[in-house]
Tab-separated table of C-alpha atoms in Angstrom:
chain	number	residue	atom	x	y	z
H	1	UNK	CA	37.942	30.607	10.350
H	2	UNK	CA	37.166	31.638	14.008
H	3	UNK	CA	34.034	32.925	14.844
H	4	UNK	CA	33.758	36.799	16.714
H	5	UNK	CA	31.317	35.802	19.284
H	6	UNK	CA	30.749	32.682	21.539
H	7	UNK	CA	27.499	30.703	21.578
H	8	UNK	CA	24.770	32.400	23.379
H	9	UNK	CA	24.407	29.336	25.225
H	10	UNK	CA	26.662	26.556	24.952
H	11	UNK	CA	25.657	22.588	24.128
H	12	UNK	CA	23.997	20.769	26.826
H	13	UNK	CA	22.371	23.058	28.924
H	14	UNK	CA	19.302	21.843	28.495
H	15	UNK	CA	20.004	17.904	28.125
H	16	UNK	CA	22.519	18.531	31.105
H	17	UNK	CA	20.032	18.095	33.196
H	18	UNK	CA	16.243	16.082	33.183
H	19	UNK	CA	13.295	17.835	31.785
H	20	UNK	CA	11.836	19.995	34.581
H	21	UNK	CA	8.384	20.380	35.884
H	22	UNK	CA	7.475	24.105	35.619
H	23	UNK	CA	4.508	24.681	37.688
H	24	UNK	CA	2.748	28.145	36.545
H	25	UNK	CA	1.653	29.212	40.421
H	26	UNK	CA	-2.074	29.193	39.380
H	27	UNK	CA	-2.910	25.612	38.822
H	28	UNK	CA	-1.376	24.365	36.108
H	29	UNK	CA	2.225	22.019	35.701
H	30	UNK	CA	4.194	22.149	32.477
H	31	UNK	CA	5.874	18.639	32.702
H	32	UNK	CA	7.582	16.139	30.632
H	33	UNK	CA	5.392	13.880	28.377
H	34	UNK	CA	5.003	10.125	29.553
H	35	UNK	CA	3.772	7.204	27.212
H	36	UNK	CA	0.548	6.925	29.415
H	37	UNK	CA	-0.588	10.507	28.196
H	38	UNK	CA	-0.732	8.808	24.489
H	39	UNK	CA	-4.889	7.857	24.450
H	40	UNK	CA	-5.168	11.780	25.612
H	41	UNK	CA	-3.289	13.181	22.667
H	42	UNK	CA	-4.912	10.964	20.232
H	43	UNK	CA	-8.363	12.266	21.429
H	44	UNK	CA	-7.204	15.956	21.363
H	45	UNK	CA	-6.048	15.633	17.581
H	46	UNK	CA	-9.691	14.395	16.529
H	47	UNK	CA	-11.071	17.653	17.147
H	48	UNK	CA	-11.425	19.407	13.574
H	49	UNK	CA	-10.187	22.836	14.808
H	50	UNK	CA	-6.866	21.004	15.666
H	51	UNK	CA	-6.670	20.186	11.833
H	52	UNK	CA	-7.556	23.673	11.212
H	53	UNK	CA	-3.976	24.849	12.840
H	54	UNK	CA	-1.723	22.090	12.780
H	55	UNK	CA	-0.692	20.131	10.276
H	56	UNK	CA	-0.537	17.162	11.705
H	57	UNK	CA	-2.752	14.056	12.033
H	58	UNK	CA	-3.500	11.000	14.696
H	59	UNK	CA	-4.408	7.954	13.588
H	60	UNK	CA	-4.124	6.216	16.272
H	61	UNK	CA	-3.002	5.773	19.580
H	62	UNK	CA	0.278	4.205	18.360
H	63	UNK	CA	1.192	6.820	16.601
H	64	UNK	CA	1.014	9.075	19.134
H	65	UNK	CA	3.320	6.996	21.686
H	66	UNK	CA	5.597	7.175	18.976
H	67	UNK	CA	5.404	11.354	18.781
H	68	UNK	CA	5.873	11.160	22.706
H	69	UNK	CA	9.427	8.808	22.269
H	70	UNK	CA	10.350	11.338	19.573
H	71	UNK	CA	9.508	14.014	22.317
H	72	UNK	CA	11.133	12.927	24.772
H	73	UNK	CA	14.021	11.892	22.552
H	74	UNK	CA	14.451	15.640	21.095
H	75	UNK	CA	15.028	16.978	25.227
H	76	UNK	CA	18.747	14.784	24.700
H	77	UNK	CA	19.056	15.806	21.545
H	78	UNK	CA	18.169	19.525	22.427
H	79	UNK	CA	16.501	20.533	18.963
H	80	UNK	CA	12.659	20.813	20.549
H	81	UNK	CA	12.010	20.820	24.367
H	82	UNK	CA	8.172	19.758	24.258
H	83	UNK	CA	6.213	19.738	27.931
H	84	UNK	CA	2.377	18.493	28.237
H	85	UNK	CA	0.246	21.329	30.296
H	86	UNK	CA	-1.882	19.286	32.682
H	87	UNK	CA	-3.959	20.565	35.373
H	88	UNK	CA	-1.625	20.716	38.838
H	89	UNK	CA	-4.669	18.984	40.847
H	90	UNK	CA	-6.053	15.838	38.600
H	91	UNK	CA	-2.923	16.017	35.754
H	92	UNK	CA	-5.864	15.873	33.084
H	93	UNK	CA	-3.929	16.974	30.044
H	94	UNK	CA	-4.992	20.260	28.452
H	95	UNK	CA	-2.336	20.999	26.473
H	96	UNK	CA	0.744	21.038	25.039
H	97	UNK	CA	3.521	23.855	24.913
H	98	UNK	CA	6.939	23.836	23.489
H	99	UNK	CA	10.410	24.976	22.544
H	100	UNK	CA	10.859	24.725	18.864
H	101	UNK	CA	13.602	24.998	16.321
H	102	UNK	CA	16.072	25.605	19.027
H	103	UNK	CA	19.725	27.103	18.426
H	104	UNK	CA	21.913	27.198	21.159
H	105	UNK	CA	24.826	29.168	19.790
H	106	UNK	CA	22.014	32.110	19.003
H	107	UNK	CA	20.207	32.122	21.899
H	108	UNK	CA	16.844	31.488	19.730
H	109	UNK	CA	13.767	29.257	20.134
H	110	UNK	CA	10.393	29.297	18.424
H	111	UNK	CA	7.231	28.723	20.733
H	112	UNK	CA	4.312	26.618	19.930
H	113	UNK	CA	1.300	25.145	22.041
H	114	UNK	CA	-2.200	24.271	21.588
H	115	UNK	CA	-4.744	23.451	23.802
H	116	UNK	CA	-7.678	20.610	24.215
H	117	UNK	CA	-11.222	21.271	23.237
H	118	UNK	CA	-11.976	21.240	27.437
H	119	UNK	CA	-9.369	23.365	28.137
H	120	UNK	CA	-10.413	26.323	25.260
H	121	UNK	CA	-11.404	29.852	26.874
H	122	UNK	CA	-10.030	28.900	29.944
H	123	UNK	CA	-6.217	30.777	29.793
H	124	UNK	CA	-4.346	28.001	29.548
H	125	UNK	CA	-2.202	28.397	26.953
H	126	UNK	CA	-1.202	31.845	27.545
H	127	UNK	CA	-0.576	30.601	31.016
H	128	UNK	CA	1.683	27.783	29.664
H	129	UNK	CA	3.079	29.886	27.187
H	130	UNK	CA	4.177	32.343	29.912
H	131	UNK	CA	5.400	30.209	32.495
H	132	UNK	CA	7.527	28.523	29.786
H	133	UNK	CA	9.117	31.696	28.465
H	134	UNK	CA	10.105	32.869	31.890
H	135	UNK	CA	11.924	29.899	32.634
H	136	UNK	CA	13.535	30.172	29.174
H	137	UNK	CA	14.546	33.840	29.057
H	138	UNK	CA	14.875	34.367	32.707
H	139	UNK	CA	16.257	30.442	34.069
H	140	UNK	CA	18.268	28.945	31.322
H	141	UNK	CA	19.073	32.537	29.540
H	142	UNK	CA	17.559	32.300	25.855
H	143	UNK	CA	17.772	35.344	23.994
H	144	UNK	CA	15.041	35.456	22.183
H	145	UNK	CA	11.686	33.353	21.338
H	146	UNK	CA	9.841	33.552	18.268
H	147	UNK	CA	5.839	32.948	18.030
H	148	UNK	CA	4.424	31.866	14.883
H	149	UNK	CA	0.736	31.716	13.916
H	150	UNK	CA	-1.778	32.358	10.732
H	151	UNK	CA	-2.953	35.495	11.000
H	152	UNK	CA	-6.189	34.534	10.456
H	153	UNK	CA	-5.845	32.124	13.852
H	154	UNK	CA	-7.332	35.160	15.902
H	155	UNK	CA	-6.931	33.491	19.057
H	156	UNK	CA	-3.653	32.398	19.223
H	157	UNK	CA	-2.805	36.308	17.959
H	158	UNK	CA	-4.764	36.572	21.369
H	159	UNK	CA	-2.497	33.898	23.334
H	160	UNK	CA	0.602	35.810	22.321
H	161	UNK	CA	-0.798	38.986	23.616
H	162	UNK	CA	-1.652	37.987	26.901
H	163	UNK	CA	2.183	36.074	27.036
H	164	UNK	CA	3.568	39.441	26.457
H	165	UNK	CA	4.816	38.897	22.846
H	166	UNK	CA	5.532	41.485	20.851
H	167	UNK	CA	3.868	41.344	17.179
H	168	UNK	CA	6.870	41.935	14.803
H	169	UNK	CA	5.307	41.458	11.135
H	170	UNK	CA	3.950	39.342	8.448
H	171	UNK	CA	5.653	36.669	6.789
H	172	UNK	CA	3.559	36.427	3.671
H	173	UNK	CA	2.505	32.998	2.352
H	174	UNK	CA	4.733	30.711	4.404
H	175	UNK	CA	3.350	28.255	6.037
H	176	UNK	CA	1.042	25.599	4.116
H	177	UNK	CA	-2.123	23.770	6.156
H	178	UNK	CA	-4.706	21.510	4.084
H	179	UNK	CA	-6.990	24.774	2.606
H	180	UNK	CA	-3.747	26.325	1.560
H	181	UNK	CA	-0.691	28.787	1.665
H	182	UNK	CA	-0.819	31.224	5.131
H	183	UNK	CA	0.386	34.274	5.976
H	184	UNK	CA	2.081	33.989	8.992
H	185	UNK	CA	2.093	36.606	12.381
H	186	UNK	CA	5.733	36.955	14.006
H	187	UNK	CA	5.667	37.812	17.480
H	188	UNK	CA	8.846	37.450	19.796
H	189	UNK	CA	10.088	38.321	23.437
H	190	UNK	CA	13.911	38.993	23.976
H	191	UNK	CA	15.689	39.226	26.678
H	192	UNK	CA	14.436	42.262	28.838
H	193	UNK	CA	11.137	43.006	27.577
């Protein structure tokens, strides 16, 4: 049966081409993870308010070059698109942003990110989180992104704010973290907000 519509964006245009570097203009770089960045990572996820958000654990620093192949993997196999958010000057790593759950043929992507103790308060991931939604919406032509978060994660309701996402709803009791079942906040951008 033939479909009505074409894919909003057709396979390989984002494995095409290599990862980019997206600099944000006010001193940070969105760039492609390396194995090097690996001890970094490891340290970030031993901070208890990452295990109050994310669901996932360290345990060591082999593990986490392992997440990094499977990162960099997932850019070829153009499911996630994951960049690390370093400072533009020194490349200390103070974050992470990404493209989630992506679907070509709709035009959709979810966006995630979190941040390093160091880097907390500072703006960085709504700086990220911006810089990486222009070039998707704007550069490669994504229709629309989807932000996720608890709604009892107050500042990443903040984060999505300041990136110019729109709150859309609640998604009752779907997402589960170690103390339990969360309601989720939807917030999105599409294409001309």
């Amino acid at each position: 049966m033939p479909y009505t519509v074409g894919p909003v964006l057709p396979a390989r245009t984002l494995s095409g081409a290599p990862q980019p570097v997206l600099p944000t203009g006010d001193g940070l770089l969105l760039r492609p993870w390396r194995p090097e960045d690996a001890p970094a990572v490891h340290a970030a996820f031993q901070d208890p308010a990452m295990h109050q958000w994310h669901i996932r654990a360290a345990d060591s620093e082999e593990e986490v070059t392992g997440w990094i192949r499977e990162w960099r993997a997932a850019w070829e196999e153009e499911r996630t698109a994951q960049w690390a958010v370093v400072d533009s000057d020194t490349d200390e790593l103070l974050g992470r942003v990404a493209l989630r759950s992506i679907l070509l043929d709709e035009g959709v992507a979810e966006v995630a990110y979190w941040t390093t103790r160091t880097a907390r308060g500072r703006g960085v991931a709504p700086r990220a989180t911006t810089a990486l939604t222009r070039w998707a919406l704007d550069e490669i032509g994504f229709h629309r992104l989807e932000l996720h978060h608890a709604t009892a994660n107050e500042a990443s309701c903040r984060v999505a704010g300041k990136a110019g996402f729109t709150l859309e709803g609640t998604r009752r009791s779907a997402c589960l973290h170690p103390d339990g079942w969360h309601d989720m906040h939807v917030h999105a951008r599409v294409q001309g907000d």
